[in-house]
Amino acid sequence: MIYLFLILLTGIISIDRNNALNLMISRPIVISLIFYLFVENSSVIILTGILYELYGVIDIPVGTHIPKDDSFATYCSSIAIAFGSVNNSLNFLLMVLLSLVLMYFATLAEGYTRKINRVLYNKVENHITFKPNYLISLGIAISFLKGIVVYNLGAILLIILLNFVSLEADYNIGLYACILITVATAYFIDYFEIFGYKKYFFLLCGFLIGWLIV
Amino acid sequence: MVNSIIKKIEKFKLLLKSLVYQGNWNYDNMQGTGFYYLLDYINTKHKIGIAKELLRKTTGYFNTNPFLITFILGIWCKEFKNNIDPNYTRKIYGPALSALGDRFFWHTLKPLTFVLSAIIVFYSPLLSLIFYIVFFNIFHFYFLYNGFDIGYYYGRNAIEWFNKIKFTKWNTVGEVVILFSMGIFLSMLLKIEVQNLNMSILLIFAIVFLLTLLIVKKINISLALLLYTTLLLINMVIRVY
């Protein structure tokens, strides 16, 4: 049952991200929370989701630009964590490294689905009975299938690679996740250019208040 | 208050259809197929009287922000009724609303929703998930549901409505909240996730943050993360073996 859920989830994530819905089910933090609540109760999954959300939130889908597939990286990483392939800091760092590399191919796959859509459109472009419903349904179906194939292949590949490199190390994943999140936060803060140096003041104020709250 | 020219149920159906209109997104006409799909639906349902030839012309290149598509449809129909070339208005309003929508939905609302739900996650992951989906989609559905009416009412002056609601100001306020909340989130994250947190560890985090700020403009985030991860991995391998 859980496998069927995961397979359907990958298809929906791909559609939500690229072709339809835009309900934000495909956001890394949402994917990681779904995993946390329904698959594996591990805080590492949430930390990974936060890391990839910070990574992807600054990559805006404007014009023909295809944003880096942060949903793919989160899904593969969450699967690897849920299946027990990430059990120490070394495996965690390796997981981040590999999923960043694999993400390139997932983003490339999205480019190909758009090319397939173009071929389909060009085929019926000048037909008298031009049916947009047909093209749209087909586009969504292709995206759904792409999601299932690419995301799950990526997850399997990541698990195989992580299991292949079985090294012993300490279990201090939280610390390493926080270092990488700090790196991504610097990019996230730099993304807001409207206030100049004032933005660091707002950030610092928030940090100090947060420090007092917790 | 803008009066609706289509029934509520029809507006709801248009909203549902606008959720899938990007299905054939491609490098040739981008959202052109989807625009035709939505306009064809309105034309059939409301007998606007758009000729087939004119309708077919709308399959050409078109791109806008997906959250504001119904505004363009409303504007298009109004201009058509006023005997003004609606495709010319579409060419102007497509990029204009794209810029407005991208700035608000992608640049402000998405990070804002993320940061707030990232704070909530420390208290309740379930609440955080619900918050993310609900908070973002309140704006998403509001604009899609009412966009056609507003676009139809204002026509080519639709930008007036955005000025009226001070739409660009939302970004400024949103960004202040994002930056402030990000600070709260970071301190919570460090206090909760880092074991034995002391001033030395905090200083290391500050150095990492400042060092990254120095390279932000030089290398992209993918390379930076790859670099940091590799360095940490090498350090760990040396330490362990």
Tab-separated table of C-alpha atoms in Angstrom:
chain	number	residue	atom	x	y	z
A	1	MET	CA	0.000	0.000	0.000
A	2	ILE	CA	2.793	2.396	0.946
A	3	TYR	CA	4.578	1.698	-2.366
A	4	LEU	CA	1.426	2.508	-4.315
A	5	PHE	CA	1.088	5.733	-2.324
A	6	LEU	CA	4.699	6.673	-3.076
A	7	ILE	CA	4.334	5.910	-6.779
A	8	LEU	CA	1.193	8.030	-7.024
A	9	LEU	CA	2.882	10.752	-5.002
A	10	THR	CA	5.792	11.003	-7.468
A	11	GLY	CA	3.378	11.387	-10.395
A	12	ILE	CA	1.388	14.095	-8.596
A	13	ILE	CA	4.557	15.924	-7.519
A	14	SER	CA	5.755	16.034	-11.127
A	15	ILE	CA	2.396	17.358	-12.365
A	16	ASP	CA	2.104	19.907	-9.568
A	17	ARG	CA	5.599	21.141	-10.229
A	18	ASN	CA	5.536	21.458	-13.989
A	19	ASN	CA	2.197	21.085	-15.702
A	20	ALA	CA	-0.838	21.714	-13.580
A	21	LEU	CA	-2.324	22.317	-10.128
A	22	ASN	CA	0.398	24.540	-8.594
A	23	LEU	CA	-0.974	23.543	-5.192
A	24	MET	CA	2.569	23.447	-3.802
A	25	ILE	CA	2.422	19.721	-3.011
A	26	SER	CA	5.743	19.558	-4.851
A	27	ARG	CA	7.582	21.896	-2.473
A	28	PRO	CA	10.447	20.125	-0.630
A	29	ILE	CA	9.157	21.033	2.827
A	30	VAL	CA	5.708	19.660	1.952
A	31	ILE	CA	7.171	16.426	0.554
A	32	SER	CA	9.342	15.984	3.640
A	33	LEU	CA	6.375	16.614	5.949
A	34	ILE	CA	4.268	14.057	4.043
A	35	PHE	CA	7.113	11.555	4.472
A	36	TYR	CA	7.505	12.442	8.131
A	37	LEU	CA	3.807	12.019	8.859
A	38	PHE	CA	2.979	9.014	6.697
A	39	VAL	CA	6.183	7.076	5.997
A	40	GLU	CA	9.007	7.502	8.513
A	41	ASN	CA	8.989	9.568	11.672
A	42	SER	CA	12.505	10.994	11.393
A	43	SER	CA	13.504	14.615	11.970
A	44	VAL	CA	16.352	14.182	9.452
A	45	ILE	CA	13.703	14.052	6.702
A	46	ILE	CA	12.366	17.451	7.785
A	47	LEU	CA	15.876	18.940	7.960
A	48	THR	CA	16.530	17.664	4.436
A	49	GLY	CA	13.245	19.190	3.268
A	50	ILE	CA	14.182	22.545	4.781
A	51	LEU	CA	17.618	22.416	3.166
A	52	TYR	CA	16.216	21.729	-0.316
A	53	GLU	CA	13.419	24.247	0.135
A	54	LEU	CA	16.006	26.957	0.853
A	55	TYR	CA	17.962	25.712	-2.141
A	56	GLY	CA	15.008	25.767	-4.534
A	57	VAL	CA	12.896	28.669	-3.308
A	58	ILE	CA	15.273	31.195	-4.869
A	59	ASP	CA	15.097	29.506	-8.268
A	60	ILE	CA	12.035	31.097	-9.902
A	61	PRO	CA	10.305	29.522	-12.927
A	62	VAL	CA	10.400	32.570	-15.198
A	63	GLY	CA	9.991	32.270	-18.970
A	64	THR	CA	11.639	29.166	-20.420
A	65	HIS	CA	13.893	28.632	-17.410
A	66	ILE	CA	13.420	25.238	-15.743
A	67	PRO	CA	14.114	25.474	-12.013
A	68	LYS	CA	16.363	22.820	-10.505
A	69	ASP	CA	14.250	19.847	-9.461
A	70	ASP	CA	14.425	20.267	-5.674
A	71	SER	CA	11.332	18.034	-5.331
A	72	PHE	CA	13.315	15.176	-6.880
A	73	ALA	CA	16.216	15.654	-4.470
A	74	THR	CA	13.844	15.753	-1.490
A	75	TYR	CA	11.917	12.676	-2.614
A	76	CYS	CA	15.060	10.604	-3.234
A	77	SER	CA	16.643	11.723	0.041
A	78	SER	CA	13.460	11.054	2.023
A	79	ILE	CA	13.200	7.562	0.521
A	80	ALA	CA	16.864	6.862	1.351
A	81	ILE	CA	16.332	8.010	4.955
A	82	ALA	CA	13.054	6.074	5.295
A	83	PHE	CA	14.695	2.900	3.965
A	84	GLY	CA	17.514	3.138	6.504
A	85	SER	CA	20.310	3.994	4.061
A	86	VAL	CA	21.248	7.112	6.013
A	87	ASN	CA	22.403	6.086	9.467
A	88	ASN	CA	25.351	8.381	10.144
A	89	SER	CA	26.716	11.835	9.296
A	90	LEU	CA	28.905	10.515	6.514
A	91	ASN	CA	25.976	8.872	4.754
A	92	PHE	CA	23.958	12.040	5.206
A	93	LEU	CA	26.606	14.211	3.527
A	94	LEU	CA	27.022	11.630	0.788
A	95	MET	CA	23.248	11.617	0.281
A	96	VAL	CA	23.209	15.408	-0.163
A	97	LEU	CA	26.152	15.266	-2.565
A	98	LEU	CA	24.664	12.493	-4.694
A	99	SER	CA	21.153	13.921	-4.791
A	100	LEU	CA	22.551	17.290	-5.928
A	101	VAL	CA	24.301	15.524	-8.792
A	102	LEU	CA	21.287	13.356	-9.687
A	103	MET	CA	19.058	16.439	-9.592
A	104	TYR	CA	20.805	17.692	-12.727
A	105	PHE	CA	19.486	14.702	-14.691
A	106	ALA	CA	15.967	15.088	-13.283
A	107	THR	CA	15.935	18.739	-14.404
A	108	LEU	CA	17.162	17.609	-17.804
A	109	ALA	CA	14.256	15.123	-18.001
A	110	GLU	CA	11.789	17.974	-17.522
A	111	GLY	CA	13.364	19.765	-20.487
A	112	TYR	CA	12.697	16.677	-22.593
A	113	THR	CA	9.011	16.495	-21.592
A	114	ARG	CA	8.641	20.100	-22.771
A	115	LYS	CA	10.250	19.123	-26.059
A	116	ILE	CA	7.789	16.216	-26.380
A	117	ASN	CA	4.954	18.684	-25.752
A	118	ARG	CA	6.302	20.850	-28.563
A	119	VAL	CA	6.381	17.905	-30.977
A	120	LEU	CA	2.785	17.039	-30.047
A	121	TYR	CA	1.689	20.638	-30.524
A	122	ASN	CA	3.454	20.980	-33.880
A	123	LYS	CA	1.755	17.807	-35.107
A	124	VAL	CA	-1.775	19.127	-34.609
A	125	GLU	CA	-1.035	22.860	-34.865
A	126	ASN	CA	-2.593	23.284	-38.324
A	127	HIS	CA	-5.341	20.685	-38.078
A	128	ILE	CA	-8.899	21.913	-38.589
A	129	THR	CA	-10.069	20.012	-35.548
A	130	PHE	CA	-7.537	21.345	-33.071
A	131	LYS	CA	-8.322	19.816	-29.674
A	132	PRO	CA	-6.561	21.529	-26.773
A	133	ASN	CA	-8.109	19.070	-24.274
A	134	TYR	CA	-6.254	16.239	-25.969
A	135	LEU	CA	-2.898	18.023	-25.874
A	136	ILE	CA	-3.343	19.127	-22.266
A	137	SER	CA	-4.407	15.656	-21.070
A	138	LEU	CA	-1.505	14.059	-22.914
A	139	GLY	CA	0.941	16.588	-21.477
A	140	ILE	CA	-0.280	15.888	-17.944
A	141	ALA	CA	-0.112	12.113	-18.506
A	142	ILE	CA	3.473	12.382	-19.805
A	143	SER	CA	4.448	14.480	-16.791
A	144	PHE	CA	2.812	11.954	-14.455
A	145	LEU	CA	4.717	9.071	-16.039
A	146	LYS	CA	7.961	11.061	-16.074
A	147	GLY	CA	7.536	11.669	-12.354
A	148	ILE	CA	6.999	8.004	-11.588
A	149	VAL	CA	9.917	6.796	-13.709
A	150	VAL	CA	12.534	9.503	-13.027
A	151	TYR	CA	11.845	10.043	-9.324
A	152	ASN	CA	11.731	6.358	-8.438
A	153	LEU	CA	14.733	5.449	-10.573
A	154	GLY	CA	16.622	8.254	-8.886
A	155	ALA	CA	15.582	7.009	-5.446
A	156	ILE	CA	16.636	3.415	-6.227
A	157	LEU	CA	19.979	4.611	-7.618
A	158	LEU	CA	20.612	6.762	-4.559
A	159	ILE	CA	19.852	3.879	-2.183
A	160	ILE	CA	22.138	1.511	-4.144
A	161	LEU	CA	24.991	4.044	-4.092
A	162	LEU	CA	24.551	4.793	-0.391
A	163	ASN	CA	24.453	1.103	0.518
A	164	PHE	CA	27.530	0.497	-1.627
A	165	VAL	CA	29.534	3.019	0.394
A	166	SER	CA	28.983	1.678	3.895
A	167	LEU	CA	31.386	3.569	6.154
A	168	GLU	CA	31.285	4.025	9.905
A	169	ALA	CA	30.972	7.525	11.353
A	170	ASP	CA	29.323	9.433	14.193
A	171	TYR	CA	25.595	10.218	14.323
A	172	ASN	CA	25.605	14.005	14.393
A	173	ILE	CA	23.424	14.618	11.370
A	174	GLY	CA	21.675	17.622	12.971
A	175	LEU	CA	24.941	19.581	13.163
A	176	TYR	CA	25.890	18.928	9.527
A	177	ALA	CA	22.365	19.630	8.318
A	178	CYS	CA	22.467	22.952	10.188
A	179	ILE	CA	25.805	23.888	8.554
A	180	LEU	CA	24.384	23.247	5.087
A	181	ILE	CA	21.156	25.080	5.980
A	182	THR	CA	23.283	28.067	7.099
A	183	VAL	CA	25.035	28.040	3.710
A	184	ALA	CA	21.679	27.936	1.882
A	185	THR	CA	20.344	30.693	4.168
A	186	ALA	CA	23.125	33.054	3.038
A	187	TYR	CA	21.897	32.613	-0.549
A	188	PHE	CA	18.301	32.976	0.595
A	189	ILE	CA	19.020	36.282	2.360
A	190	ASP	CA	21.048	37.598	-0.558
A	191	TYR	CA	18.025	36.912	-2.797
A	192	PHE	CA	16.130	39.793	-1.151
A	193	GLU	CA	17.759	42.867	-2.571
A	194	ILE	CA	15.134	45.459	-1.771
A	195	PHE	CA	16.482	46.618	1.595
A	196	GLY	CA	20.234	46.583	1.020
A	197	TYR	CA	22.030	46.191	4.325
A	198	LYS	CA	18.819	46.690	6.329
A	199	LYS	CA	17.884	43.063	5.634
A	200	TYR	CA	20.670	41.870	7.932
A	201	PHE	CA	19.238	44.065	10.668
A	202	PHE	CA	15.800	42.420	10.287
A	203	LEU	CA	17.449	38.990	10.299
A	204	LEU	CA	19.459	39.766	13.423
A	205	CYS	CA	16.392	41.146	15.243
A	206	GLY	CA	14.498	37.960	14.428
A	207	PHE	CA	17.458	35.846	15.535
A	208	LEU	CA	17.725	37.577	18.912
A	209	ILE	CA	13.978	37.379	19.554
A	210	GLY	CA	13.971	33.714	18.534
A	211	TRP	CA	16.865	33.101	20.907
A	212	LEU	CA	14.852	34.554	23.765
A	213	ILE	CA	11.647	32.690	22.849
A	214	VAL	CA	13.120	29.164	22.750
B	1	MET	CA	-17.098	45.469	-5.535
B	2	VAL	CA	-17.045	43.878	-8.986
B	3	ASN	CA	-20.273	42.315	-10.279
B	4	SER	CA	-19.897	38.890	-11.808
B	5	ILE	CA	-20.983	38.289	-15.410
B	6	ILE	CA	-20.750	34.518	-14.996
B	7	LYS	CA	-22.459	32.252	-12.456
B	8	LYS	CA	-20.588	31.134	-9.346
B	9	ILE	CA	-20.568	27.516	-10.483
B	10	GLU	CA	-19.121	28.567	-13.848
B	11	LYS	CA	-16.465	30.596	-12.072
B	12	PHE	CA	-15.600	27.532	-10.042
B	13	LYS	CA	-15.379	25.413	-13.190
B	14	LEU	CA	-13.128	28.044	-14.773
B	15	LEU	CA	-10.936	27.907	-11.672
B	16	LEU	CA	-10.630	24.125	-11.973
B	17	LYS	CA	-9.820	24.369	-15.670
B	18	SER	CA	-7.242	27.072	-15.019
B	19	LEU	CA	-5.466	24.623	-12.719
B	20	VAL	CA	-4.658	22.380	-15.687
B	21	TYR	CA	-4.278	24.876	-18.540
B	22	GLN	CA	-0.470	24.600	-18.534
B	23	GLY	CA	-0.664	20.891	-19.418
B	24	ASN	CA	0.845	21.394	-22.871
B	25	TRP	CA	3.525	23.916	-21.817
B	26	ASN	CA	6.192	23.837	-24.515
B	27	TYR	CA	8.978	25.925	-26.059
B	28	ASP	CA	6.912	26.899	-29.126
B	29	ASN	CA	3.720	28.546	-27.904
B	30	MET	CA	4.351	28.166	-24.163
B	31	GLN	CA	0.864	28.533	-22.596
B	32	GLY	CA	-0.875	29.233	-25.928
B	33	THR	CA	-2.704	25.893	-26.046
B	34	GLY	CA	-3.977	26.426	-22.504
B	35	PHE	CA	-5.168	29.945	-23.245
B	36	TYR	CA	-7.153	28.659	-26.219
B	37	TYR	CA	-8.574	25.882	-24.017
B	38	LEU	CA	-9.862	28.351	-21.402
B	39	LEU	CA	-11.137	30.903	-23.902
B	40	ASP	CA	-12.937	28.212	-25.867
B	41	TYR	CA	-14.693	27.154	-22.656
B	42	ILE	CA	-15.833	30.723	-21.883
B	43	ASN	CA	-16.918	31.271	-25.475
B	44	THR	CA	-19.001	28.092	-25.529
B	45	LYS	CA	-20.572	28.635	-22.119
B	46	HIS	CA	-21.356	32.333	-22.392
B	47	LYS	CA	-21.875	32.723	-26.114
B	48	ILE	CA	-19.460	35.623	-26.362
B	49	GLY	CA	-19.447	35.125	-30.110
B	50	ILE	CA	-15.751	34.779	-30.808
B	51	ALA	CA	-15.224	33.634	-34.398
B	52	LYS	CA	-13.364	30.358	-34.910
B	53	GLU	CA	-10.528	32.050	-36.847
B	54	LEU	CA	-9.898	34.558	-34.084
B	55	LEU	CA	-10.076	31.832	-31.473
B	56	ARG	CA	-7.504	29.775	-33.353
B	57	LYS	CA	-5.120	32.740	-33.375
B	58	THR	CA	-4.968	32.555	-29.583
B	59	THR	CA	-3.038	29.270	-29.749
B	60	GLY	CA	0.021	31.338	-30.673
B	61	TYR	CA	2.813	32.283	-28.276
B	62	PHE	CA	1.536	33.319	-24.891
B	63	ASN	CA	3.019	33.272	-21.414
B	64	THR	CA	2.012	34.737	-18.089
B	65	ASN	CA	1.976	33.983	-14.391
B	66	PRO	CA	-0.329	30.953	-13.921
B	67	PHE	CA	-1.971	32.468	-10.838
B	68	LEU	CA	-3.224	35.485	-12.806
B	69	ILE	CA	-4.393	33.764	-15.991
B	70	THR	CA	-8.108	34.420	-15.364
B	71	PHE	CA	-7.435	38.190	-15.256
B	72	ILE	CA	-6.101	38.060	-18.818
B	73	LEU	CA	-9.143	36.066	-19.934
B	74	GLY	CA	-11.455	38.711	-18.470
B	75	ILE	CA	-9.485	41.534	-20.082
B	76	TRP	CA	-9.476	39.691	-23.415
B	77	CYS	CA	-13.268	39.235	-23.372
B	78	LYS	CA	-13.871	42.871	-22.415
B	79	GLU	CA	-11.639	44.153	-25.203
B	80	PHE	CA	-13.359	41.826	-27.650
B	81	LYS	CA	-16.777	43.202	-26.623
B	82	ASN	CA	-15.414	46.743	-27.092
B	83	ASN	CA	-14.258	45.848	-30.635
B	84	ILE	CA	-10.598	46.412	-29.753
B	85	ASP	CA	-8.018	43.844	-30.913
B	86	PRO	CA	-7.959	41.566	-27.855
B	87	ASN	CA	-4.768	39.787	-28.902
B	88	TYR	CA	-2.877	43.077	-28.781
B	89	THR	CA	-4.022	43.594	-25.163
B	90	ARG	CA	-3.044	40.015	-24.398
B	91	LYS	CA	0.479	40.723	-25.678
B	92	ILE	CA	0.740	43.689	-23.320
B	93	TYR	CA	-0.930	42.158	-20.288
B	94	GLY	CA	0.722	38.716	-20.512
B	95	PRO	CA	4.203	39.985	-19.587
B	96	ALA	CA	2.870	42.767	-17.315
B	97	LEU	CA	0.847	40.411	-15.115
B	98	SER	CA	3.640	37.878	-15.365
B	99	ALA	CA	6.006	40.370	-13.734
B	100	LEU	CA	3.457	41.288	-11.049
B	101	GLY	CA	2.507	37.683	-10.320
B	102	ASP	CA	6.070	36.333	-10.343
B	103	ARG	CA	7.141	39.014	-7.915
B	104	PHE	CA	4.329	38.300	-5.488
B	105	PHE	CA	3.728	34.544	-5.757
B	106	TRP	CA	7.242	33.261	-6.426
B	107	HIS	CA	9.393	35.958	-4.871
B	108	THR	CA	7.368	36.762	-1.749
B	109	LEU	CA	4.513	34.377	-0.992
B	110	LYS	CA	6.444	31.148	-1.547
B	111	PRO	CA	9.385	32.090	0.746
B	112	LEU	CA	6.988	33.611	3.286
B	113	THR	CA	4.884	30.449	3.448
B	114	PHE	CA	8.034	28.369	3.759
B	115	VAL	CA	9.580	30.378	6.597
B	116	LEU	CA	6.360	30.497	8.615
B	117	SER	CA	5.709	26.774	8.200
B	118	ALA	CA	9.371	26.051	9.041
B	119	ILE	CA	8.818	27.787	12.389
B	120	ILE	CA	5.532	25.928	12.986
B	121	VAL	CA	7.225	22.597	12.215
B	122	PHE	CA	9.082	22.762	15.558
B	123	TYR	CA	5.711	22.699	17.330
B	124	SER	CA	3.624	20.463	15.084
B	125	PRO	CA	4.629	18.946	11.709
B	126	LEU	CA	0.981	18.252	10.865
B	127	LEU	CA	-0.023	21.857	11.534
B	128	SER	CA	2.953	23.021	9.494
B	129	LEU	CA	1.855	20.907	6.513
B	130	ILE	CA	-1.742	22.162	6.730
B	131	PHE	CA	-0.542	25.740	7.130
B	132	TYR	CA	1.693	25.581	4.043
B	133	ILE	CA	-1.011	24.211	1.760
B	134	VAL	CA	-3.840	26.396	3.112
B	135	PHE	CA	-1.940	29.690	3.430
B	136	PHE	CA	-0.484	29.602	-0.081
B	137	ASN	CA	-3.635	28.397	-1.745
B	138	ILE	CA	-5.887	31.034	-0.135
B	139	PHE	CA	-4.123	33.609	-2.351
B	140	HIS	CA	-3.853	31.182	-5.258
B	141	PHE	CA	-7.582	30.423	-5.362
B	142	TYR	CA	-8.701	33.963	-4.535
B	143	PHE	CA	-6.905	35.370	-7.558
B	144	LEU	CA	-7.944	32.563	-9.895
B	145	TYR	CA	-11.588	32.645	-8.766
B	146	ASN	CA	-12.075	36.423	-8.976
B	147	GLY	CA	-9.612	37.202	-11.766
B	148	PHE	CA	-12.074	36.858	-14.642
B	149	ASP	CA	-14.604	39.261	-13.118
B	150	ILE	CA	-11.995	41.848	-12.218
B	151	GLY	CA	-10.355	41.597	-15.637
B	152	TYR	CA	-13.725	41.906	-17.368
B	153	TYR	CA	-14.809	44.856	-15.224
B	154	TYR	CA	-11.616	46.895	-15.636
B	155	GLY	CA	-10.643	45.744	-19.128
B	156	ARG	CA	-7.355	47.266	-20.298
B	157	ASN	CA	-7.274	49.321	-17.084
B	158	ALA	CA	-7.021	46.204	-14.911
B	159	ILE	CA	-3.747	47.478	-13.498
B	160	GLU	CA	-5.868	50.038	-11.589
B	161	TRP	CA	-7.265	47.232	-9.458
B	162	PHE	CA	-3.748	46.112	-8.520
B	163	ASN	CA	-2.890	49.690	-7.594
B	164	LYS	CA	-6.092	49.947	-5.594
B	165	ILE	CA	-5.211	46.954	-3.426
B	166	LYS	CA	-1.584	48.220	-3.198
B	167	PHE	CA	-0.373	44.931	-4.627
B	168	THR	CA	3.288	45.945	-4.935
B	169	LYS	CA	3.343	47.014	-1.271
B	170	TRP	CA	2.479	43.428	-0.289
B	171	ASN	CA	5.973	42.435	-1.430
B	172	THR	CA	7.700	45.003	0.772
B	173	VAL	CA	5.729	44.006	3.872
B	174	GLY	CA	6.130	40.327	3.008
B	175	GLU	CA	9.907	40.624	2.693
B	176	VAL	CA	10.267	42.277	6.104
B	177	VAL	CA	8.237	39.438	7.645
B	178	ILE	CA	10.329	36.844	5.759
B	179	LEU	CA	13.673	38.263	6.937
B	180	PHE	CA	12.515	38.679	10.513
B	181	SER	CA	10.935	35.193	10.619
B	182	MET	CA	14.048	33.685	9.049
B	183	GLY	CA	16.046	35.017	12.009
B	184	ILE	CA	13.593	33.404	14.437
B	185	PHE	CA	13.733	30.143	12.493
B	186	LEU	CA	17.551	30.048	12.475
B	187	SER	CA	17.857	30.554	16.212
B	188	MET	CA	15.208	27.901	16.869
B	189	LEU	CA	16.937	25.491	14.491
B	190	LEU	CA	20.333	25.877	16.139
B	191	LYS	CA	18.968	25.639	19.673
B	192	ILE	CA	16.892	22.549	18.946
B	193	GLU	CA	19.049	20.612	16.473
B	194	VAL	CA	22.635	21.307	17.579
B	195	GLN	CA	23.671	19.348	20.649
B	196	ASN	CA	25.736	21.181	23.314
B	197	LEU	CA	25.346	24.523	21.570
B	198	ASN	CA	27.804	27.084	22.981
B	199	MET	CA	29.354	30.375	21.909
B	200	SER	CA	32.200	28.661	20.011
B	201	ILE	CA	29.792	26.615	17.886
B	202	LEU	CA	27.638	29.695	17.344
B	203	LEU	CA	30.721	31.583	16.184
B	204	ILE	CA	31.521	28.817	13.694
B	205	PHE	CA	28.000	29.103	12.264
B	206	ALA	CA	28.408	32.887	12.009
B	207	ILE	CA	31.713	32.425	10.160
B	208	VAL	CA	30.146	29.903	7.751
B	209	PHE	CA	27.290	32.346	7.102
B	210	LEU	CA	29.603	35.328	6.508
B	211	LEU	CA	32.021	33.322	4.352
B	212	THR	CA	29.114	32.158	2.209
B	213	LEU	CA	27.883	35.732	1.853
B	214	LEU	CA	31.280	36.599	0.390
B	215	ILE	CA	30.973	33.968	-2.339
B	216	VAL	CA	27.226	34.372	-3.031
B	217	LYS	CA	27.772	36.567	-6.104
B	218	LYS	CA	30.721	34.528	-7.367
B	219	ILE	CA	29.364	30.964	-7.454
B	220	ASN	CA	25.843	29.581	-7.572
B	221	ILE	CA	24.130	27.730	-4.740
B	222	SER	CA	24.556	24.268	-6.295
B	223	LEU	CA	28.314	24.675	-6.513
B	224	ALA	CA	28.499	26.169	-3.028
B	225	LEU	CA	26.581	23.260	-1.494
B	226	LEU	CA	28.664	20.749	-3.444
B	227	LEU	CA	31.818	22.495	-2.243
B	228	TYR	CA	30.804	22.610	1.417
B	229	THR	CA	29.507	19.025	1.376
B	230	THR	CA	32.715	17.756	-0.228
B	231	LEU	CA	34.873	19.633	2.292
B	232	LEU	CA	32.856	18.261	5.203
B	233	LEU	CA	33.051	14.759	3.746
B	234	ILE	CA	36.817	14.930	3.268
B	235	ASN	CA	37.218	16.258	6.795
B	236	MET	CA	35.092	13.452	8.194
B	237	VAL	CA	36.845	10.700	6.243
B	238	ILE	CA	40.251	11.983	7.438
B	239	ARG	CA	38.956	12.154	11.022
B	240	VAL	CA	37.399	8.685	11.003
B	241	TYR	CA	40.136	6.789	9.152
